[in-house]
Tab-separated table of C-alpha atoms in Angstrom:
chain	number	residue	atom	x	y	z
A	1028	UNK	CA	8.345	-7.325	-25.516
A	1029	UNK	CA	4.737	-8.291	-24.439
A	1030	UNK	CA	1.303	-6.403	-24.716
A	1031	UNK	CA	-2.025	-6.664	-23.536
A	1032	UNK	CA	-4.587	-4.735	-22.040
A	1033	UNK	CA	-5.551	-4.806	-18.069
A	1034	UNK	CA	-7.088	-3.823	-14.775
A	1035	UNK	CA	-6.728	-4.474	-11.495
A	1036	UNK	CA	-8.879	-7.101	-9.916
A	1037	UNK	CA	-9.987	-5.687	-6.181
A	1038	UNK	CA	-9.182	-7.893	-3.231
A	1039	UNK	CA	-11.575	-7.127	-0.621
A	1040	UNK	CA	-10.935	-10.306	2.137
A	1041	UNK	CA	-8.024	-8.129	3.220
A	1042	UNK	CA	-7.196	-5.962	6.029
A	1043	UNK	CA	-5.935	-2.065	4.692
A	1044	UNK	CA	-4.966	0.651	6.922
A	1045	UNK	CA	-7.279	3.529	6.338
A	1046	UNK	CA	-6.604	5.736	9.058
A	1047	UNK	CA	-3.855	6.584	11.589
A	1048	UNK	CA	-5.086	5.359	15.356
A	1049	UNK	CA	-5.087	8.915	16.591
A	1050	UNK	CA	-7.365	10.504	13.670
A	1051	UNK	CA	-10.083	8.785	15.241
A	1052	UNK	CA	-10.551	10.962	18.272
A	1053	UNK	CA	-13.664	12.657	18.653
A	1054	UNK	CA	-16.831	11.695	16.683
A	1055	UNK	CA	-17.812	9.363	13.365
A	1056	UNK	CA	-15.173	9.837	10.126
A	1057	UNK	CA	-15.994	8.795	6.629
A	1058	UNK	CA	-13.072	6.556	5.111
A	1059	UNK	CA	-13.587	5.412	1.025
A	1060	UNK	CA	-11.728	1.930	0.494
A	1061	UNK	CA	-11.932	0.353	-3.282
A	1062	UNK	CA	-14.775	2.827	-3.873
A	1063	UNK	CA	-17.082	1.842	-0.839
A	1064	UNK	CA	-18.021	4.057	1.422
A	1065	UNK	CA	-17.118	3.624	5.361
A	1066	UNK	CA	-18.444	5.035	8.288
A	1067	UNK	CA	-15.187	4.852	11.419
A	1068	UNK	CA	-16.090	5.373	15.086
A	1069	UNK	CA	-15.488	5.156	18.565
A	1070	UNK	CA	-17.724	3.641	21.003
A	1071	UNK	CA	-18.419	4.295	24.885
A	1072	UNK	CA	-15.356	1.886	25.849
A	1073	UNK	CA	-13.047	3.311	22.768
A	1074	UNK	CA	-13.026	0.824	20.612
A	1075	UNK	CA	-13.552	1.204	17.344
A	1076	UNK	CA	-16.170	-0.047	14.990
A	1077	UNK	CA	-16.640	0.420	11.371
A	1078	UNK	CA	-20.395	0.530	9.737
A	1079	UNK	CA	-20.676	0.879	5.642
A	1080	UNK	CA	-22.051	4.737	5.454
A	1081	UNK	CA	-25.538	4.049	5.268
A	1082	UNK	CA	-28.424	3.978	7.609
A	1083	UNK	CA	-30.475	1.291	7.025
A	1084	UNK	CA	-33.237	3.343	7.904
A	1085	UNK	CA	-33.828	5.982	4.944
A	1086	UNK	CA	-29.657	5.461	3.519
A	1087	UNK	CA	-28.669	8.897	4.977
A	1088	UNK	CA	-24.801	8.844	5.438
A	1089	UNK	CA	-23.619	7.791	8.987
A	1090	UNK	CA	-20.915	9.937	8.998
A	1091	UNK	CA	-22.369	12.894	9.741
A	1092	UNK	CA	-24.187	12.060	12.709
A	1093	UNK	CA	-22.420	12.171	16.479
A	1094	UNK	CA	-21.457	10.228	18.861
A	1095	UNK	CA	-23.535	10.192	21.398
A	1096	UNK	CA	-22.896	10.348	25.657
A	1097	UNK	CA	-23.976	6.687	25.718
A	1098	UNK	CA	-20.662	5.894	22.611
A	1099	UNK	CA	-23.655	4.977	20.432
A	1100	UNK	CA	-23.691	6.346	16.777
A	1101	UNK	CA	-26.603	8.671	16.075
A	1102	UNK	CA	-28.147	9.180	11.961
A	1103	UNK	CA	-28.462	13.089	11.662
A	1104	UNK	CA	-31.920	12.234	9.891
A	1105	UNK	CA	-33.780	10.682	12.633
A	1106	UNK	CA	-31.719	9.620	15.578
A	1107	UNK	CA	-31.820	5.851	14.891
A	1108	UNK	CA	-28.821	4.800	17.537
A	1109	UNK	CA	-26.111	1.980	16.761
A	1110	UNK	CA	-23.960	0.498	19.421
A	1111	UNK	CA	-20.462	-0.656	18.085
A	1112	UNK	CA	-21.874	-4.011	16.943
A	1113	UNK	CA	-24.024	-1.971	14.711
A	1114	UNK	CA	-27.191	-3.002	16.820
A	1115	UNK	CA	-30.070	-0.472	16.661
A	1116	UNK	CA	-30.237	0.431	20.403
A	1117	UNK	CA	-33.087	3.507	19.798
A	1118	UNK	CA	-35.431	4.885	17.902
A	1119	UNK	CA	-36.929	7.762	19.325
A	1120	UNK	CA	-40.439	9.011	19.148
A	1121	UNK	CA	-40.743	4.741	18.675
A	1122	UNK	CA	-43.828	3.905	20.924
A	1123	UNK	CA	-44.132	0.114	20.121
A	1124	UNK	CA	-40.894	-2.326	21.063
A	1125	UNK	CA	-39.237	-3.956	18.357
A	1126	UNK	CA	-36.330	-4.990	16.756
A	1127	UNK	CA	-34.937	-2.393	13.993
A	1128	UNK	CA	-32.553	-3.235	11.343
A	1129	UNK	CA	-29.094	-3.157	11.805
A	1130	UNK	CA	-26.139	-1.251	10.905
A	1131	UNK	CA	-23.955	-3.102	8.414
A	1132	UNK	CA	-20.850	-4.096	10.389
A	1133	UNK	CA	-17.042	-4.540	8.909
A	1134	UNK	CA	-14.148	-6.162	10.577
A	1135	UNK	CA	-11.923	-3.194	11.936
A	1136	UNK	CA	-8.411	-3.847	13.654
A	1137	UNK	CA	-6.205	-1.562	15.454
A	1138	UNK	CA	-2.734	-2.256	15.442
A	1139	UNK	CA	0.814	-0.499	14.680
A	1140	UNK	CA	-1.106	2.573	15.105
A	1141	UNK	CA	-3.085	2.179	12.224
A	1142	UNK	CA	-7.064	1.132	11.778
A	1143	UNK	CA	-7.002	-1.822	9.596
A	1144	UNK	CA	-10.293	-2.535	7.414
A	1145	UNK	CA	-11.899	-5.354	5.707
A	1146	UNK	CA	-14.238	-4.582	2.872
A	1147	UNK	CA	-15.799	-7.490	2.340
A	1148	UNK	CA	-19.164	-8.778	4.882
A	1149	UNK	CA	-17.697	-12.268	4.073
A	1150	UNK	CA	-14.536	-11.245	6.365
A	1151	UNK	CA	-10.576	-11.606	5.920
A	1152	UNK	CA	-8.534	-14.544	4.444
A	1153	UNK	CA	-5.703	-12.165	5.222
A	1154	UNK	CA	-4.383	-10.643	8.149
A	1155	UNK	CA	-3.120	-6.964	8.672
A	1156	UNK	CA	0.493	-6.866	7.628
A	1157	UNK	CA	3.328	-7.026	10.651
A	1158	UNK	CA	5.025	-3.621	10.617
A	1159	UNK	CA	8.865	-4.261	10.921
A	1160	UNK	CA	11.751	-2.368	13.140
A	1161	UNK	CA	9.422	-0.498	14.106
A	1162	UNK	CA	10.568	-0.789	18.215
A	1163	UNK	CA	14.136	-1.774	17.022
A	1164	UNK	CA	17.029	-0.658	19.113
A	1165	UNK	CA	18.706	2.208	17.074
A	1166	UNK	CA	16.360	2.810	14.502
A	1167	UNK	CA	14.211	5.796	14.050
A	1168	UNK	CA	10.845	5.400	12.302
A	1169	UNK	CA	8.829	7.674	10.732
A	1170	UNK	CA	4.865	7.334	9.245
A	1171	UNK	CA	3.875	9.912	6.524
A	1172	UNK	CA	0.990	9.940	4.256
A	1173	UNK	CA	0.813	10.592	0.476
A	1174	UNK	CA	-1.638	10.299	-2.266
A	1175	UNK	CA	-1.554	9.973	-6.458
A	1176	UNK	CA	-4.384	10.392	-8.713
A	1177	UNK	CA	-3.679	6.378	-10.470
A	1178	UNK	CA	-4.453	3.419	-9.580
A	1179	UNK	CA	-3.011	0.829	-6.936
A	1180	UNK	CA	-1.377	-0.764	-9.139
A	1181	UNK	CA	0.483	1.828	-10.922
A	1182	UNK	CA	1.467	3.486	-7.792
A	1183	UNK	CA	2.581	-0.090	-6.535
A	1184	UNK	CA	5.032	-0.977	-9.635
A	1185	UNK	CA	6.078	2.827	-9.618
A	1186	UNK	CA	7.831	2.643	-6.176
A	1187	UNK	CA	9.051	-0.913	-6.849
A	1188	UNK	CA	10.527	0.137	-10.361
A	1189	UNK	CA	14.574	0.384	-10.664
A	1190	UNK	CA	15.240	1.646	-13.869
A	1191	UNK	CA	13.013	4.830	-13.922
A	1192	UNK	CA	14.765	6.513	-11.096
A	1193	UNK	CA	17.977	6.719	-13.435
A	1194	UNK	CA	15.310	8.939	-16.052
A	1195	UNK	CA	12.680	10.381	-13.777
A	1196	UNK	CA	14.796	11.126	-10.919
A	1197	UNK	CA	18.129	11.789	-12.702
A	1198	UNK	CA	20.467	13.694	-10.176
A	1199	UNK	CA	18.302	13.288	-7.332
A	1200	UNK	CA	18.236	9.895	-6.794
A	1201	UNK	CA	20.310	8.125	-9.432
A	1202	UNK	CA	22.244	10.148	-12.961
A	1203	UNK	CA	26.407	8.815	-12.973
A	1204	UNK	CA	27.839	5.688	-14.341
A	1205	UNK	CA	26.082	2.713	-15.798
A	1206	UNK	CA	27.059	-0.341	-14.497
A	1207	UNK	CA	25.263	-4.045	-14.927
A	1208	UNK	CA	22.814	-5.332	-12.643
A	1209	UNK	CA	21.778	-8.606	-12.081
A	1210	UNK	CA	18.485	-9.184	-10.557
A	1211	UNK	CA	16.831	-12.855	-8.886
A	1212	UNK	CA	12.852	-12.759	-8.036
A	1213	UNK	CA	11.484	-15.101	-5.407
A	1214	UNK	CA	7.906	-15.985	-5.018
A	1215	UNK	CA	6.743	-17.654	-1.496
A	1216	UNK	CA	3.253	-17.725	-0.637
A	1217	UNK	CA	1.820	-13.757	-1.032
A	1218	UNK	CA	5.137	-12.553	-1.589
A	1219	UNK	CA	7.667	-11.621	-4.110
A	1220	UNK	CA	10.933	-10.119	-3.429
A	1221	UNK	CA	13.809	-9.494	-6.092
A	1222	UNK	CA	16.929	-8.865	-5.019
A	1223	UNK	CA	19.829	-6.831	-6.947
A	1224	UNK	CA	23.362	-7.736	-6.957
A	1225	UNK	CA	26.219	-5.372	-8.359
A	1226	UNK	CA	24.441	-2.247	-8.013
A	1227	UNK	CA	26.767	0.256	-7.594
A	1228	UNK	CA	26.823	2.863	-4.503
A	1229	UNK	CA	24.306	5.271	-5.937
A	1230	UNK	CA	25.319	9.013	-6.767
A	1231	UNK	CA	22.609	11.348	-6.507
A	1232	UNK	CA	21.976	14.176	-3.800
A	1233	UNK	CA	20.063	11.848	-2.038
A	1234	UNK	CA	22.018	8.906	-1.771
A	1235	UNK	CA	25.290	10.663	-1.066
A	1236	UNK	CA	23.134	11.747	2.183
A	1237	UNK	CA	23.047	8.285	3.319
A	1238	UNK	CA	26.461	7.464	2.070
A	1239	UNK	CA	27.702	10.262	4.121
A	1240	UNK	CA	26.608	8.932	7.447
A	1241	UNK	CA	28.776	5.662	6.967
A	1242	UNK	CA	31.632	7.151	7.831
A	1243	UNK	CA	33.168	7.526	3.994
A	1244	UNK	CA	34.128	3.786	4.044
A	1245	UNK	CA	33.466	2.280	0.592
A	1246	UNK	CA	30.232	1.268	0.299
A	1247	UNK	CA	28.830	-2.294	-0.471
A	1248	UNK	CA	25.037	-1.838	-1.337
A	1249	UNK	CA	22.589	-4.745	-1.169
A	1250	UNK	CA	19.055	-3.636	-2.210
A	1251	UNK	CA	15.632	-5.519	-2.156
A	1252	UNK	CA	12.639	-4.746	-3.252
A	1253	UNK	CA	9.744	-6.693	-2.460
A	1254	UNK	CA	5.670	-6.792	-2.756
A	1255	UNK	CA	3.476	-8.309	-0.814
A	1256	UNK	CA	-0.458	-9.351	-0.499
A	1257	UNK	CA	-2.690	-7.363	-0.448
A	1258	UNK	CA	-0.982	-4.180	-1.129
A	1259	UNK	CA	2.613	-3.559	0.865
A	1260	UNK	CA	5.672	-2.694	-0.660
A	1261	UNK	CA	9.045	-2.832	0.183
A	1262	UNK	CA	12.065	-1.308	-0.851
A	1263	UNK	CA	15.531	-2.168	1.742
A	1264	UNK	CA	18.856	-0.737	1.100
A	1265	UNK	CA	21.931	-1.854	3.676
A	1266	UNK	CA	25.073	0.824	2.717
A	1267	UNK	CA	28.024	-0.940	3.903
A	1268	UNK	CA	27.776	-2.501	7.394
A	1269	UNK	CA	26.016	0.025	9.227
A	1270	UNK	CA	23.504	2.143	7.060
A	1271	UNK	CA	19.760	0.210	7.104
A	1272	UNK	CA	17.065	1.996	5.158
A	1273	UNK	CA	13.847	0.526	5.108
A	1274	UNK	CA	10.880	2.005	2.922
A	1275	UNK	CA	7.223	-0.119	3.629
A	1276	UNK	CA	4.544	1.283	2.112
A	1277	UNK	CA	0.694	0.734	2.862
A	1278	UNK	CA	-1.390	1.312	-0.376
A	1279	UNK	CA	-4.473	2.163	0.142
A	1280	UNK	CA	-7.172	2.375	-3.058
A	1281	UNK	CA	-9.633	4.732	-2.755
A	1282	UNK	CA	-10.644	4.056	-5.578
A	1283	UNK	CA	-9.616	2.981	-9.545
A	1284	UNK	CA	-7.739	5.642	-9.813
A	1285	UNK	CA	-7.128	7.179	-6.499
A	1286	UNK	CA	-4.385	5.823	-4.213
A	1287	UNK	CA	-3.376	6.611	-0.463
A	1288	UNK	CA	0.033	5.650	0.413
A	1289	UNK	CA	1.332	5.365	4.060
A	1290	UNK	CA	5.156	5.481	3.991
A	1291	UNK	CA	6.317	3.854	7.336
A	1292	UNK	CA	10.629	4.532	7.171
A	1293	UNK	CA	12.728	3.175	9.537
A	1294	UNK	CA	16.665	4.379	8.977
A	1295	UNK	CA	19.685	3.598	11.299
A	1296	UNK	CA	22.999	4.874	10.963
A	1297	UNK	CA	26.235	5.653	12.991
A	1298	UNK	CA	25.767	9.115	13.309
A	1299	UNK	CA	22.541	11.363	14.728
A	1300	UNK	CA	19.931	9.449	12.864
A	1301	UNK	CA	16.386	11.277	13.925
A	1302	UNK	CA	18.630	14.219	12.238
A	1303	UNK	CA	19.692	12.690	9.386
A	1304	UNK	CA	15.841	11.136	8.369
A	1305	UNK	CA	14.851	14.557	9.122
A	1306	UNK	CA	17.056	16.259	6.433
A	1307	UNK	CA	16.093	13.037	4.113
A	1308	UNK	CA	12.613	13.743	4.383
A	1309	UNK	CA	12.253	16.484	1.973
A	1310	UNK	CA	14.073	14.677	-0.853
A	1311	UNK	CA	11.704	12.061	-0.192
A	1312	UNK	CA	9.042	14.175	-1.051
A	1313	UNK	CA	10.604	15.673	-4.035
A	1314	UNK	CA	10.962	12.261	-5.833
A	1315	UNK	CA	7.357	11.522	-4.652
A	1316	UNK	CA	6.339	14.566	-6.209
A	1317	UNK	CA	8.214	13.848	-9.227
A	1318	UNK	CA	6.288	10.216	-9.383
A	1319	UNK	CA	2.753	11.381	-8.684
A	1320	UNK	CA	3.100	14.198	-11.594
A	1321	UNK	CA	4.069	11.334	-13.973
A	1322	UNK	CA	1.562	8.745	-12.306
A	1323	UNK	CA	-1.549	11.605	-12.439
A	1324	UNK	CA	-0.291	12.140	-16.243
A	1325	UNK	CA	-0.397	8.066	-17.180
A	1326	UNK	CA	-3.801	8.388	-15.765
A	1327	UNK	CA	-5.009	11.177	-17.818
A	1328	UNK	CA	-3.707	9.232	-20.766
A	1329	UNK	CA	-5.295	5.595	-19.804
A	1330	UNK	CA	-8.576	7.246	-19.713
A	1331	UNK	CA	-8.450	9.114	-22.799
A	1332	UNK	CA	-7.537	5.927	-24.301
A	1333	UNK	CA	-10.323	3.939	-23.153
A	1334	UNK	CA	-8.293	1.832	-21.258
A	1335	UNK	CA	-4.853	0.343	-20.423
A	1336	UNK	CA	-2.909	-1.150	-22.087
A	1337	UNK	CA	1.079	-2.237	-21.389
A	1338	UNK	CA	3.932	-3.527	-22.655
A	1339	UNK	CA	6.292	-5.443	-20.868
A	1340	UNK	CA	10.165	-6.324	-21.055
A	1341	UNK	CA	12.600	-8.263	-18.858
A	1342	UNK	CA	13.141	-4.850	-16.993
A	1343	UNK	CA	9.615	-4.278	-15.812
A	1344	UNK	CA	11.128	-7.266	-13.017
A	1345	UNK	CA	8.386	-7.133	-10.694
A	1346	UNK	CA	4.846	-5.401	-12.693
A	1347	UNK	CA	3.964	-8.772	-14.348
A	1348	UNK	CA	4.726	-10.772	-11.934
A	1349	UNK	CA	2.869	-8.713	-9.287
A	1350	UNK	CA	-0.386	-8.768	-11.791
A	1351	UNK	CA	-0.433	-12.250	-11.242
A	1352	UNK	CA	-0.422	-12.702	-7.741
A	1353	UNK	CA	-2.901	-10.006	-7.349
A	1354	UNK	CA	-4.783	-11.769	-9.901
A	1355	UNK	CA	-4.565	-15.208	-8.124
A	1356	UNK	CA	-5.327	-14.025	-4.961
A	1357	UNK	CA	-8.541	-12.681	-6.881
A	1358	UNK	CA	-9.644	-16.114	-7.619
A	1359	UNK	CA	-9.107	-17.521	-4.389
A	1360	UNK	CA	-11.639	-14.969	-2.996
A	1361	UNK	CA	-14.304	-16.178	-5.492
A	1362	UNK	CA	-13.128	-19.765	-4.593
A	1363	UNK	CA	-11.484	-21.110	-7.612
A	1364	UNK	CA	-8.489	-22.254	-7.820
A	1365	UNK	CA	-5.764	-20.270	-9.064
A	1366	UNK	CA	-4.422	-20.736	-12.560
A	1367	UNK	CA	-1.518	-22.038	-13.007
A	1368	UNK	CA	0.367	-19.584	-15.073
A	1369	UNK	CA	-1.593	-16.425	-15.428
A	1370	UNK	CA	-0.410	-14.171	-17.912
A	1371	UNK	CA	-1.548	-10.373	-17.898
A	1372	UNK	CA	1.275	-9.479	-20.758
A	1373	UNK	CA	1.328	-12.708	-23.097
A	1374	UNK	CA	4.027	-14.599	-24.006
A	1375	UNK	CA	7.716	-13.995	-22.564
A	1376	UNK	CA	7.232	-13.997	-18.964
A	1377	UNK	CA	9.700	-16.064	-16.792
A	1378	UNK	CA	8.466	-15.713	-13.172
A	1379	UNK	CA	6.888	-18.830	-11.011
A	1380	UNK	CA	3.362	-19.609	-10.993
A	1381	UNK	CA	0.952	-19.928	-8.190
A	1382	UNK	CA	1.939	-23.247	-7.101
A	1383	UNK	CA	5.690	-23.106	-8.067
A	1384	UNK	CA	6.380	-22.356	-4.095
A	1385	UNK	CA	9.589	-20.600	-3.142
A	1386	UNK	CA	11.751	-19.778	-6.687
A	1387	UNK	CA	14.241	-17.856	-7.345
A	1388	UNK	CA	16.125	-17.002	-10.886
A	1389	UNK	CA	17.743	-14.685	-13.022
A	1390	UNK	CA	15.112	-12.650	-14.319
A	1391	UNK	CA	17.110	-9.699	-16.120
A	1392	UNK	CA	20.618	-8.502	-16.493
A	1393	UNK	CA	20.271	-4.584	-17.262
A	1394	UNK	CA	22.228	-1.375	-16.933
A	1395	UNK	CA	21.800	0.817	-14.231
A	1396	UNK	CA	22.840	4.557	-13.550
A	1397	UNK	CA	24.891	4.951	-10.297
């Protein structure tokens, strides 16, 4: 068991999604992203432009000004205009020409029908992550939005965490059998996936959904779970050979301890699957539920404490390791070079280090509730 006290480090030369495409419609919206404040917009051609929330003028918040018949963004205060390159355009009652300070500009991307923002002036070192099966022949995909009072990390190793759902979820999700797992984590580049092997074909009300739509053949089940930079995870199940579940989530950090979630499920199955995701989608919420109540109550604790502070075993098979690539990545924003073996929890950590490349091992064997 390790210990030691820690916080998330805030990568900011990343790309998050911090709006659907079609919630910017009509008008400026304010958007909060690692505890800055964002001003969202559409100009006269539609594209869209994002401004921190602060005219330079006299620091009144962008966001609630208009939009104006020219597509130009207009301060409430005193009318100063910004085109979407956050170029003063106007000043009105301004008798003398002149050049006016300008708007402070972010890289914005729309794609996947999401609006993908940078934080930092100095720009991106990584790209907005590529959505997958989204357009797949068979699949049905569906986007839905949640949020937890904790942290981005904390809500990141809570949906990427195996052997709470046994506990926490009991009868929903997981609750028979034990049976042993063995589980190999890979690290390439920004990403680390482990993969389980002799997980039995889960029990609860949930999964005997799925299980149901494969026709009542006997199940194999492979299952990965995987994170990746800045702040996606993954969790894929495959239920035999024609059940595919596929759970990506977009975390977004408002701030320390305020996380948006964008759940973007794709399912395919042999029978009527827009139905079946739409019966699934319910229980999906339930276990959210059941996570944010413990997630808002770890928070509540951490602060009364002063702080965090964890301690980690070979179960916890992808929190450390996650810490570290979120804490390398850190250091290659400031521009130094990533440790070599960074180690949030202390001693007893068996995962690759920044440089190890593409690894894969037994991290844990563990026992598991079917």
């Amino acid at each position: 068991m390790v210990n030691g006290p820690r916080r998330i480090q805030p990568l900011l030369r990343a790309f998050y999604p911090v709006m659907r495409s079609r919630e910017l419609a009509h008008g400026p919206r304010a958007v909060k992203l690692w505890g800055r404040r964002f001003v969202l917009f559409r100009d006269g051609e539609g594209r869209a432009a994002a401004f921190a929330d602060r005219c330079p003028h006299r620091n009144v918040p962008l966001s609630l000004g208009r939009v104006n018949a020219q597509g130009q963004l207009e301060c409430p205060y005193h009318g100063w205009c910004f085109d979407g390159q956050g170029q003063c355009v106007s000043v009105p009652g301004r008798v003398e020409a002149g050049k006016a300070p300008s708007a402070w500009r972010f890289e914005l991307r729309e794609d996947a029908d999401f609006l993908w923002l940078c934080p930092s002036p100095e720009g991106p070192l990584l790209e907005p992550f590529a959505l997958p099966l989204r357009h797949e022949k068979g699949y049905v995909t569906l986007i839905r939005e949640v949020k937890a009072g904790a942290s981005l990390y904390a809500v990141l190793e809570n949906a990427l965490d195996v052997p709470h759902t046994s506990i926490l979820h009991r009868g929903l999700f997981r609750g028979g059998a034990r049976s042993r797992v063995r589980v190999v984590v890979r690290r390439q580049g920004g990403r680390i996936e482990a993969e389980y092997s002799g997980e039995p074909p889960p029990r609860g009300l949930l999964a005997r959904v799925l299980s149901a739509s494969g026709g009542g053949e006997q199940l194999d089940v492979s299952h990965w779970d995987r994170f990746m930079l800045p702040s996606v995870l993954q969790v894929e199940y495959r239920l035999g050979r024609a059940v595919h579940l596929c759970v990506t989530g977009l975390g977004v950090p408002i701030d320390d301890d305020e996380t948006r979630l964008y759940a973007v499920i794709s399912l395919r199955t042999p029978g009527p699957t827009r139905l079946l995701a739409g019966l699934l989608e319910p229980f999906g919420r339930w276990i959210f539920s059941q996570d944010r109540r413990i997630l808002e109550r770890q928070t509540e604790n951490v602060l009364a404490f002063g702080g965090e502070s964890f301690a980690s075993t070979e179960l916890d098979a992808l929190g450390p390791p996650i810490w570290r690539l979120i804490r390398q990545q850190a250091e290659l924003e400031r521009g130094n070079a990533p440790e070599a073996e960074a180690r949030p929890g202390g001693e007893g950590e068996r995962t690759g280090s920044a440089s190890s490349g593409d690894r894969g091992e037994i991290l844990a064997d563990f026992e598991l509730d079917a």
